[in-house]
mmCIF file of C-alpha atoms in Angstrom:
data_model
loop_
_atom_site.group_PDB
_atom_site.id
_atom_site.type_symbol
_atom_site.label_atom_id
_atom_site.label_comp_id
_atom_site.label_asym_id
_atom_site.label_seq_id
_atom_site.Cartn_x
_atom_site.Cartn_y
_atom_site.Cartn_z
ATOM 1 C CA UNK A 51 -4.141 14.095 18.593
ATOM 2 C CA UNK A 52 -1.850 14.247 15.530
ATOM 3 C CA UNK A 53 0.309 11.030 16.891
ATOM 4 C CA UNK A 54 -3.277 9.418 16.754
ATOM 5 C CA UNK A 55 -4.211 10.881 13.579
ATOM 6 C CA UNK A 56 -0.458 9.392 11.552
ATOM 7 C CA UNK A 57 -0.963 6.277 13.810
ATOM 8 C CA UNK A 58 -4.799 5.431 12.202
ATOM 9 C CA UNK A 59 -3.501 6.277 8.819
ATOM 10 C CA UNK A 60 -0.438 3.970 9.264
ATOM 11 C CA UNK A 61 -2.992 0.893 10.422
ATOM 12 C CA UNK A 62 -5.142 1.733 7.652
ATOM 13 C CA UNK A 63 -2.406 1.446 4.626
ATOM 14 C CA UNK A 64 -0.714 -1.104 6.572
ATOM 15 C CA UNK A 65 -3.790 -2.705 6.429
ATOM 16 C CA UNK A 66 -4.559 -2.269 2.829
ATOM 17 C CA UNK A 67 -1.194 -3.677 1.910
ATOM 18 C CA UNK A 68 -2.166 -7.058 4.164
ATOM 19 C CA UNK A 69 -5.137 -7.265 1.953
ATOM 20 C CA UNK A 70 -4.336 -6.063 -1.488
ATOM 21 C CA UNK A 71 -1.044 -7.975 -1.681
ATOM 22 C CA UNK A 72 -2.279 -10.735 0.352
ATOM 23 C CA UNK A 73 -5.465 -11.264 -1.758
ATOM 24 C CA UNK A 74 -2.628 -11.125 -5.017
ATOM 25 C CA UNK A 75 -0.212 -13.541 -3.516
ATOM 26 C CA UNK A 76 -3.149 -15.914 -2.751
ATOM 27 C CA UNK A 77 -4.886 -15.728 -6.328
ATOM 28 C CA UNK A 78 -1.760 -15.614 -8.743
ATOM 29 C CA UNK A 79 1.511 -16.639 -7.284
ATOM 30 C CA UNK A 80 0.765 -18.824 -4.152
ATOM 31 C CA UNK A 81 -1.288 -21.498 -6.129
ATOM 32 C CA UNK A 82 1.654 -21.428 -9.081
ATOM 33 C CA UNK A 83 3.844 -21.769 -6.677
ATOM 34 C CA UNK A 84 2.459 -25.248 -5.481
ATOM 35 C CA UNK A 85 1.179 -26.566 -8.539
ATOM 36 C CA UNK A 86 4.240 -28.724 -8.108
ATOM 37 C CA UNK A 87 2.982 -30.669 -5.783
ATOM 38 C CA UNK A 88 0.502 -33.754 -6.253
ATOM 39 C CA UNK A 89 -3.074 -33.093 -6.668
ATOM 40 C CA UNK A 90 -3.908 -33.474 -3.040
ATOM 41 C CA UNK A 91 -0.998 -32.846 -0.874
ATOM 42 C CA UNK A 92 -1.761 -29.194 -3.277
ATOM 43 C CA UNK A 93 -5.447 -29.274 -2.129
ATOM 44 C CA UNK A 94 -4.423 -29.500 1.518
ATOM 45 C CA UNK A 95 -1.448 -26.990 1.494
ATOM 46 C CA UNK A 96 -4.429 -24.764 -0.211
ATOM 47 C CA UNK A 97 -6.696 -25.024 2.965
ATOM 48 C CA UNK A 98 -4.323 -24.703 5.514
ATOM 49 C CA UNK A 99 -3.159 -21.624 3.646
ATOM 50 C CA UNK A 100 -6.851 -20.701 3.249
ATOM 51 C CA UNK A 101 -7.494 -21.180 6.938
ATOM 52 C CA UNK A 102 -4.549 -18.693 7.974
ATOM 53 C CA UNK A 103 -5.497 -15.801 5.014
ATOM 54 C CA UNK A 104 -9.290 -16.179 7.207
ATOM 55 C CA UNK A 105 -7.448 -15.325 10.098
ATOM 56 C CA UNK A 106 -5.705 -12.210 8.066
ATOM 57 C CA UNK A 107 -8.397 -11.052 5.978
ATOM 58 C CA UNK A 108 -10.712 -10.680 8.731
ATOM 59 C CA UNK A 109 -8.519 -8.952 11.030
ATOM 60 C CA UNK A 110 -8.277 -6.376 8.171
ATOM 61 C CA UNK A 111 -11.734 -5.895 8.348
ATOM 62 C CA UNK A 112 -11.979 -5.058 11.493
ATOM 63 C CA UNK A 113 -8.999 -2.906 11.585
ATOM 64 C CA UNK A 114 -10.344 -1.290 8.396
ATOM 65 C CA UNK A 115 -13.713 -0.634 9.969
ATOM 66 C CA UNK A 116 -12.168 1.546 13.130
ATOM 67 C CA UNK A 117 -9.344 3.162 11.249
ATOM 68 C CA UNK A 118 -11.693 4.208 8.225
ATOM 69 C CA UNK A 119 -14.014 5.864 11.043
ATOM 70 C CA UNK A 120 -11.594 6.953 12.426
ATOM 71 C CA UNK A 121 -10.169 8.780 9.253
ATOM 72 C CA UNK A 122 -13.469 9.929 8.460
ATOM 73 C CA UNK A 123 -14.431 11.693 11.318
ATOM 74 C CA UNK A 124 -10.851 13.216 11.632
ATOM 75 C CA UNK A 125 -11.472 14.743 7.769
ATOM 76 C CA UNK A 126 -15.132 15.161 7.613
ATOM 77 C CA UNK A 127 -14.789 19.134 8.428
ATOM 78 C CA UNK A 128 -12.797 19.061 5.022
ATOM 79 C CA UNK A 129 -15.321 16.559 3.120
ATOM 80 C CA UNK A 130 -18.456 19.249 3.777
ATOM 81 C CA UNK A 131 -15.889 22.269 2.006
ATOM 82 C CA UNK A 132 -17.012 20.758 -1.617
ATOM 83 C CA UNK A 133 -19.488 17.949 -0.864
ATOM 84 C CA UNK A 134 -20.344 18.018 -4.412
ATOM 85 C CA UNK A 135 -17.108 16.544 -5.294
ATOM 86 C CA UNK A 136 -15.885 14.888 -1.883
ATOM 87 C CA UNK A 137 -19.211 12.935 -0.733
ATOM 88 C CA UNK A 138 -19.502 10.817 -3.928
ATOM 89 C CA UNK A 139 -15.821 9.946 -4.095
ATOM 90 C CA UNK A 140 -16.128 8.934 -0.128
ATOM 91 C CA UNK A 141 -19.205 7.019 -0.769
ATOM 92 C CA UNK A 142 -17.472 5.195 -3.587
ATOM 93 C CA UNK A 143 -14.764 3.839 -1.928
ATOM 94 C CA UNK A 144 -17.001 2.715 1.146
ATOM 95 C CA UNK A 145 -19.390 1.349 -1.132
ATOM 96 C CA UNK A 146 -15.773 -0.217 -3.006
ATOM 97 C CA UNK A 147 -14.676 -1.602 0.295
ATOM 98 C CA UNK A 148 -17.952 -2.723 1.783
ATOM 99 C CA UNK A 149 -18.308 -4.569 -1.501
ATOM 100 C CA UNK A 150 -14.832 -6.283 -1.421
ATOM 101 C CA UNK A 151 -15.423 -7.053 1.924
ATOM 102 C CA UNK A 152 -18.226 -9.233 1.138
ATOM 103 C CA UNK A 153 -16.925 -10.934 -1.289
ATOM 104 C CA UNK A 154 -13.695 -11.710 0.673
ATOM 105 C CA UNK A 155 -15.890 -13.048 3.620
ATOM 106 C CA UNK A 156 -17.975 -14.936 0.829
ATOM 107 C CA UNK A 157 -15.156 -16.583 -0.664
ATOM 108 C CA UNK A 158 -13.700 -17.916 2.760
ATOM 109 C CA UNK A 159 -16.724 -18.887 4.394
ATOM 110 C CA UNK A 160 -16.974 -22.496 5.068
ATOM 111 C CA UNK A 161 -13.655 -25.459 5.291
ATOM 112 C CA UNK A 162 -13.576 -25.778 1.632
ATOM 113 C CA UNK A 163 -14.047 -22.639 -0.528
ATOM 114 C CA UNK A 164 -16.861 -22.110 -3.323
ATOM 115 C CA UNK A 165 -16.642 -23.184 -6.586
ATOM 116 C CA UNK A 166 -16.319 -19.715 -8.113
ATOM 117 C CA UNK A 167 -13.402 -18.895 -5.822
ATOM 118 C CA UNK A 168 -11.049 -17.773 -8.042
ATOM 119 C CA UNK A 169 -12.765 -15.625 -10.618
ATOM 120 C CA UNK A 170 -14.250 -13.732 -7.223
ATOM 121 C CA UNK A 171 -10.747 -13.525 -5.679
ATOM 122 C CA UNK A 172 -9.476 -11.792 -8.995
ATOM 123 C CA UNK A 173 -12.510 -9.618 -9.243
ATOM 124 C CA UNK A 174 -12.117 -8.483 -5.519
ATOM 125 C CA UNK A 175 -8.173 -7.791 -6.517
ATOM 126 C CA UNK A 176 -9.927 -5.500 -8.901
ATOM 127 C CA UNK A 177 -12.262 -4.037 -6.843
ATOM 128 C CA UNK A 178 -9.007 -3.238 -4.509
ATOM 129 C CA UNK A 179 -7.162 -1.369 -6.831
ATOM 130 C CA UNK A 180 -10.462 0.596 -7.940
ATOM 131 C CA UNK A 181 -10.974 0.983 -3.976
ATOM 132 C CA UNK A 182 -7.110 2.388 -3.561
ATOM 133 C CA UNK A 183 -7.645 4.709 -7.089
ATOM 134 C CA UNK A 184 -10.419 6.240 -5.632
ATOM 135 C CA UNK A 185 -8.779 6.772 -2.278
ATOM 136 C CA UNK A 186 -6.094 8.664 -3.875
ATOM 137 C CA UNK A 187 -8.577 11.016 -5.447
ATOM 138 C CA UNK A 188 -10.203 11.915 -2.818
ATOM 139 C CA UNK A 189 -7.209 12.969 -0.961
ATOM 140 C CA UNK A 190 -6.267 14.677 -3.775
ATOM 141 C CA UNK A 191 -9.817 16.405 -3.445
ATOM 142 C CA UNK A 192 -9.358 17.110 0.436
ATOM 143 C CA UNK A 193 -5.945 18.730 -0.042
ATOM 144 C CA UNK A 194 -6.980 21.058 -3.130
ATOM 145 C CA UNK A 195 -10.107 21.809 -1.183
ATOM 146 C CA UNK A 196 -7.892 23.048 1.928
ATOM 147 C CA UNK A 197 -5.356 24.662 -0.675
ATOM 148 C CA UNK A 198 -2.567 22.504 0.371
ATOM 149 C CA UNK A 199 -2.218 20.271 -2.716
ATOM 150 C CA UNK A 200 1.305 21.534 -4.752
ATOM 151 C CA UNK A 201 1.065 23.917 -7.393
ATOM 152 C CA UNK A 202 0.784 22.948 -10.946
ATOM 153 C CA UNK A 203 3.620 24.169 -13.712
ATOM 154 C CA UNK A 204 0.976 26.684 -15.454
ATOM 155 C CA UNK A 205 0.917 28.251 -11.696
ATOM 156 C CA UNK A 206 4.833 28.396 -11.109
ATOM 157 C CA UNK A 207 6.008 29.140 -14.733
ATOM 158 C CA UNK A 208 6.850 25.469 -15.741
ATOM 159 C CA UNK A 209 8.281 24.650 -12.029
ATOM 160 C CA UNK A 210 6.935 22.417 -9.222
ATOM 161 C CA UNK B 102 0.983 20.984 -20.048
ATOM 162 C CA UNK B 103 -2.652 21.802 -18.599
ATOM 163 C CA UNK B 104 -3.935 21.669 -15.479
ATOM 164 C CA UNK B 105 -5.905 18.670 -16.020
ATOM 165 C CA UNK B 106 -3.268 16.362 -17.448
ATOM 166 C CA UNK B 107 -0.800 18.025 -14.928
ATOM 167 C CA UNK B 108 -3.031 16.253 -11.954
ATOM 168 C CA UNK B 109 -4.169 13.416 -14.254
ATOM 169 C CA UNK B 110 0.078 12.385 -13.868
ATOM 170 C CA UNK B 111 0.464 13.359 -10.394
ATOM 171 C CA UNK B 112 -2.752 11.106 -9.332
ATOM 172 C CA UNK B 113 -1.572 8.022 -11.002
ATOM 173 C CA UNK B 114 1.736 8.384 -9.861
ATOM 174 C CA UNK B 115 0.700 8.419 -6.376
ATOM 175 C CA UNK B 116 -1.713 5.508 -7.170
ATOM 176 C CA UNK B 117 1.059 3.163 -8.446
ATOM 177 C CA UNK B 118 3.417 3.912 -5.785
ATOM 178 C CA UNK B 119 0.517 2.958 -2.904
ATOM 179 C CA UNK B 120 -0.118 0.250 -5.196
ATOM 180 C CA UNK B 121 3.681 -0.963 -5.526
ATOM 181 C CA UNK B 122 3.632 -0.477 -2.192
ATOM 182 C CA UNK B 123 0.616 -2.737 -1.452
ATOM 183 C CA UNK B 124 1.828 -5.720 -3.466
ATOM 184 C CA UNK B 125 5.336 -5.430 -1.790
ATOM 185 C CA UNK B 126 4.468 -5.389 1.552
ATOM 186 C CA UNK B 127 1.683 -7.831 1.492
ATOM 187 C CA UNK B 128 3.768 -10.298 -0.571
ATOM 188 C CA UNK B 129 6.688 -10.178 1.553
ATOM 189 C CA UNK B 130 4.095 -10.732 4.542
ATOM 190 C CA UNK B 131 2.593 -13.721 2.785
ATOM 191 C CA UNK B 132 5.789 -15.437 1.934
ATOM 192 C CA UNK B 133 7.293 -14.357 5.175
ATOM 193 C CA UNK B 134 4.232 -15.193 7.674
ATOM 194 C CA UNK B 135 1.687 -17.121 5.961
ATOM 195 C CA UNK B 136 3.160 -19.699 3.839
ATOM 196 C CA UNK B 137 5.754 -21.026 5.897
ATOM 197 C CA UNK B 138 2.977 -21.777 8.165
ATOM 198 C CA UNK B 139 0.756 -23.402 6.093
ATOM 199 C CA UNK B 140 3.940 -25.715 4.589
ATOM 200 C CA UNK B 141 4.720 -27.077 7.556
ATOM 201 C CA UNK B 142 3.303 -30.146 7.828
ATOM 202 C CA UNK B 143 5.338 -30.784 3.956
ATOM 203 C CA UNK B 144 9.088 -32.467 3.710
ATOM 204 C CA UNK B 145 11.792 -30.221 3.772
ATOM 205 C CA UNK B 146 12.525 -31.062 0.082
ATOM 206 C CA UNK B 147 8.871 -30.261 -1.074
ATOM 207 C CA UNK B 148 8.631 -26.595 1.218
ATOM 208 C CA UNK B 149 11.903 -25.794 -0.461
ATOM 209 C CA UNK B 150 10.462 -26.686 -4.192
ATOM 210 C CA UNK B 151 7.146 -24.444 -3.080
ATOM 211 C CA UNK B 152 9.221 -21.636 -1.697
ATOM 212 C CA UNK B 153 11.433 -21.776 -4.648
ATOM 213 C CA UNK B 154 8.379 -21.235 -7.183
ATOM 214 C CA UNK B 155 6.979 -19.047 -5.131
ATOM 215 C CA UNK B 156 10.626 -16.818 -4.809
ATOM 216 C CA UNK B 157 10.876 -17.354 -9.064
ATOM 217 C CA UNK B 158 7.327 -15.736 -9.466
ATOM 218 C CA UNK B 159 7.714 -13.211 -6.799
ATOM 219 C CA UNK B 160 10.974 -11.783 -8.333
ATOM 220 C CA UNK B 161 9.204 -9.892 -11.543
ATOM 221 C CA UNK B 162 6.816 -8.360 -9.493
ATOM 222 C CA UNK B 163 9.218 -7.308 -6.680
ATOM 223 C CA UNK B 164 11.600 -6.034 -9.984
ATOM 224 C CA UNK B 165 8.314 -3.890 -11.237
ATOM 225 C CA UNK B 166 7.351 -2.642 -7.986
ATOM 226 C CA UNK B 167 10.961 -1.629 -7.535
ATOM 227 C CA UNK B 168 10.985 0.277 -10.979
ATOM 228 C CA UNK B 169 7.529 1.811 -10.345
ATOM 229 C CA UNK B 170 8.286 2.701 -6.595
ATOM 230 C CA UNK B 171 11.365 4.478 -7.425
ATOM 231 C CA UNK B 172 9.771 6.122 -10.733
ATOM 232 C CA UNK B 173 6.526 7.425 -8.716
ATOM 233 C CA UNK B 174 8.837 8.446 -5.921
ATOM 234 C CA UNK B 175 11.142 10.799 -7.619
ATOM 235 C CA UNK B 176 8.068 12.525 -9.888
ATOM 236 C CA UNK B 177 6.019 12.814 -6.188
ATOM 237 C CA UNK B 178 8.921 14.256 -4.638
ATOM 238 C CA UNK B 179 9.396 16.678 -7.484
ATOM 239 C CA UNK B 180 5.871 17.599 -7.080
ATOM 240 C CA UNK B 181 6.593 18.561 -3.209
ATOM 241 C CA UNK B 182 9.717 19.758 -3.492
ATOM 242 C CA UNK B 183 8.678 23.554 -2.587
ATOM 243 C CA UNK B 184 7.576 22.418 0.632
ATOM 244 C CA UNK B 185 10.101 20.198 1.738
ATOM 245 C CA UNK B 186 13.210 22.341 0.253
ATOM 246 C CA UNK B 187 11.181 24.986 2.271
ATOM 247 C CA UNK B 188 13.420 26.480 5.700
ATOM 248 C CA UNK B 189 9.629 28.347 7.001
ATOM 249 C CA UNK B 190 9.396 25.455 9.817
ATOM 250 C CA UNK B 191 10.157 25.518 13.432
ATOM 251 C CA UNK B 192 11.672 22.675 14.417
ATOM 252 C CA UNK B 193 12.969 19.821 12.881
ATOM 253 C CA UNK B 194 10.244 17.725 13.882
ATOM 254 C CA UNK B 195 7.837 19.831 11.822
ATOM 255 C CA UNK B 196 10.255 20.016 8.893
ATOM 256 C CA UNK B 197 8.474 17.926 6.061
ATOM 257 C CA UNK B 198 12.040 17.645 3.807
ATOM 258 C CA UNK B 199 13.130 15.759 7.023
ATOM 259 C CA UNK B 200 10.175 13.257 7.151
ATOM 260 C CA UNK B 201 10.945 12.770 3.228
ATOM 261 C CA UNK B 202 14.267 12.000 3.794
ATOM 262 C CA UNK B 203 13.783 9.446 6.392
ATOM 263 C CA UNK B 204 10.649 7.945 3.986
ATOM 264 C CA UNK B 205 13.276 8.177 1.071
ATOM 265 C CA UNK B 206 16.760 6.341 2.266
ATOM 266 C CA UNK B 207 14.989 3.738 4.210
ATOM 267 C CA UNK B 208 12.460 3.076 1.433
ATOM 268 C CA UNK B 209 15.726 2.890 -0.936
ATOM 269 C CA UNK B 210 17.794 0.446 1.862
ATOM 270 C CA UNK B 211 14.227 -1.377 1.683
ATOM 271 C CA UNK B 212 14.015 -1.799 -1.709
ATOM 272 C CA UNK B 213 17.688 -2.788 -2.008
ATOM 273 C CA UNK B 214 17.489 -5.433 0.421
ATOM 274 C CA UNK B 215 14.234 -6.693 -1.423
ATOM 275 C CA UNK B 216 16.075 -6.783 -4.791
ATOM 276 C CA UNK B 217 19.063 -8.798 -3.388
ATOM 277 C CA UNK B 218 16.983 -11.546 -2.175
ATOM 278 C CA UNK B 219 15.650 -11.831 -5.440
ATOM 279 C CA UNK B 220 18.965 -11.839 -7.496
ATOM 280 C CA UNK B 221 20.417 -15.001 -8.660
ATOM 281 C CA UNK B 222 18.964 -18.785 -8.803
ATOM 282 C CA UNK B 223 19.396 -19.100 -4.834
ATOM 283 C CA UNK B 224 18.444 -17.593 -2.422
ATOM 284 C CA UNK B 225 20.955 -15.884 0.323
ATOM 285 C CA UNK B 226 21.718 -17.177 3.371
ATOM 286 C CA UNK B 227 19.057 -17.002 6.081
ATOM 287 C CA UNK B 228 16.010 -15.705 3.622
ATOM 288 C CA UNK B 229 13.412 -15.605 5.857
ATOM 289 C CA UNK B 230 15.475 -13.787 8.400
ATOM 290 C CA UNK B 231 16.084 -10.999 6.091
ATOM 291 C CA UNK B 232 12.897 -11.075 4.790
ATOM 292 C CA UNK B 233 12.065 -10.718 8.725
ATOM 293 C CA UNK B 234 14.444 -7.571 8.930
ATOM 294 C CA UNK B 235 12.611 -6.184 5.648
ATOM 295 C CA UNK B 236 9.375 -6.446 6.194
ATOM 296 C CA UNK B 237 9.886 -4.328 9.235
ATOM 297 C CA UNK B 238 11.691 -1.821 7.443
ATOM 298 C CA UNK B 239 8.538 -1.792 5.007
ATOM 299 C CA UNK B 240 6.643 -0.965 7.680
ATOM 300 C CA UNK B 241 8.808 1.874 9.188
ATOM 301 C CA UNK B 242 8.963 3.245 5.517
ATOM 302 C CA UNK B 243 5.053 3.461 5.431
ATOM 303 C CA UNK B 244 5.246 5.125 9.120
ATOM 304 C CA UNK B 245 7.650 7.556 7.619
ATOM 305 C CA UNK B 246 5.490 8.556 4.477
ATOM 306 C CA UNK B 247 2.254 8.903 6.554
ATOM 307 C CA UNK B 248 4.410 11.825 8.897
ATOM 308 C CA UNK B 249 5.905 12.996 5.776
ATOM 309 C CA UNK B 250 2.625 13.597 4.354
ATOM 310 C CA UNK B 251 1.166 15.053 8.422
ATOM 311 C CA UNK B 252 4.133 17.572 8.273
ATOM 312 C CA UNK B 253 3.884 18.625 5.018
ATOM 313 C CA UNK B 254 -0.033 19.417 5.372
ATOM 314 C CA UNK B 255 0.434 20.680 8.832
ATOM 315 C CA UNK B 256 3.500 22.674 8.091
ATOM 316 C CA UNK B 257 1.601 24.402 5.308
ATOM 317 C CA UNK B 258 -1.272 25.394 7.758
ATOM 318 C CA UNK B 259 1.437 26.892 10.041
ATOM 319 C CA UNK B 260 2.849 29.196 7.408
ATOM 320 C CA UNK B 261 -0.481 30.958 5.688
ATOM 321 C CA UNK B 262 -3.509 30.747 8.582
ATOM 322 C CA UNK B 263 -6.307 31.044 6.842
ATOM 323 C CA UNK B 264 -4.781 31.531 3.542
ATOM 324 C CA UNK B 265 -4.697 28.917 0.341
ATOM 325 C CA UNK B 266 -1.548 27.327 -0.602
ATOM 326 C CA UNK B 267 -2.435 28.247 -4.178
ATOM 327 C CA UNK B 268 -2.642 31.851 -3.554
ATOM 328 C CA UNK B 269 1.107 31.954 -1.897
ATOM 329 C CA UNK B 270 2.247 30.400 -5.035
ATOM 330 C CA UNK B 271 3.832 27.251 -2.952
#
């Protein structure tokens, strides 16, 4: 079980780094990186480069759908130890993903993308990182709630 | 320092190094996958104009994430140092310092090799084949951290059944 267990984690961050970074390559440096080009050899290198981040982002999905089960199921024994905390930082960052999710399949729906697409793809970069922040917390949560988080200084006299 | 702000640091330390991480890896994918790709159908002299820009813009944040990464690392290692300094393990497998130094010196060799390929006006030799060779090496550093982090938690279970962490004092 616990080759299983690292492997799902490893898809899932492997995952979030094909989205987050992917999602901040595509929004800030790709399109200053051919604004050099002529209005619409630009506007074609954009779709084809659109057409092939589809592909990407909605592989994530899925694999973000089946590891995050995954994950959940594996820690939900630790989740009901302080539900009070744990549930609404879980239900956060599903809520957080489900909504980024959305947007991403929003903003490349269709050959040509909305006219909005680039505040939404900088608001969904946003809605990453809040989605990533939150994740951290709660396995911060899960690990103090098992006692296995490291002790702080006032606990060890000023050491780790 | 308090509890509080003690865990306040430690949190966002480990959220800019995922962070760092996630911009790293999924730029290098981009750049390395995606937009050679979608430049094909361009002259040679254009793609090489695009992936120039691109490289120019790229550098800063692979420079930040380096700092960060690094930064992050050493304060989140500090943090764990009890555990993987610790010699209460069976066998080297289950040894969480081991995982860490795997996670560390290939995560350093990553970031070096990331660094290099931004330094100076051109790029190396070969740029996509080292990006390539990196980008697996990324990868492999993520794999390490995530059975770091599995030996670590399951290492501590091992040693106090049944008893907190907090209460053994690390």
């Amino acid at each position: 079980m616990v080759p299983l267990v690292i492997f799902s984690r490893w898809i899932h961050i492997v995952t979030a780094c094909l989205a987050l970074g992917g999602v901040f390559f595509m929004r800030f440096i790709f399109p200053a990186g051919i604004s050099v080009l002529p209005d619409d050899q630009r506007s074609a290198v954009f779709l084809n480069t659109r057409r092939k981040f589809k592909i990407v982002i909605h592989t994530a999905i899925l694999l973000f759908l089946i590891t995050g089960t995954f994950n959940t199921m594996i820690a939900w024994g630790k989740y009901e130890r302080n539900p009070a905390l744990m549930h609404p930082l879980w239900g956060t960052h599903v809520l957080l993903a489900l909504v980024a999710f959305t947007i991403a399949i929003i903003v490349l729906a269709g050959p040509t993308p909305i006219q909005s697409h680039r505040k939404l793809m900088a608001i969904n970069f946003v809605i990453l990182l809040l989605t990533v922040a939150v994740a951290s917390t709660l396995k911060w949560a899960r690990e103090s709630s098992t006692g296995q988080s490291s002790p702080t200084p006032s606990q060890t006299g000023g050491n780790p | 320092m308090n509890d509080f702000w003690w865990w306040t640091i430690v949190l966002i330390a480990r959220y800019l190094h995922i962070v760092c991480t996630t911009v790293l890896v999924g730029g290098t994918l981009f750049y390395e996958m995606v937009v050679p790709l979608a430049i094909d159908e361009l002259r040679q002299e254009q793609q090489l104009l695009i992936f120039a820009r691109a490289r120019w813009i790229f550098k800063w944040l692979v420079w930040s994430s380096a700092i960060l990464l690094i930064a992050s690392g050493i304060f989140t290692s500090y943090v764990h140092w009890p555990q993987y300094s610790s010699e209460n393990y069976g066998s080297a497998a289950e040894r969480p310092g081991w995982w860490w130094a795997a996670h560390a010196s290939t995560g350093i060799m990553a970031l070096l090799i990331a660094l290099s390929l931004t330094i100076g006006n051109t790029p190396p030799a070969r740029p996509i084949r080292w990006m390539r060779l990196n980008l697996i090496a990324l990868l492999l550093v993520i794999f390490l951290a995530t059975a770091t982090r599995q030996a670590r938690l399951q290492g501590e279970q091992q040693i106090v059944p049944g008893q907190t962490h907090n209460e053994t004092g690390g």
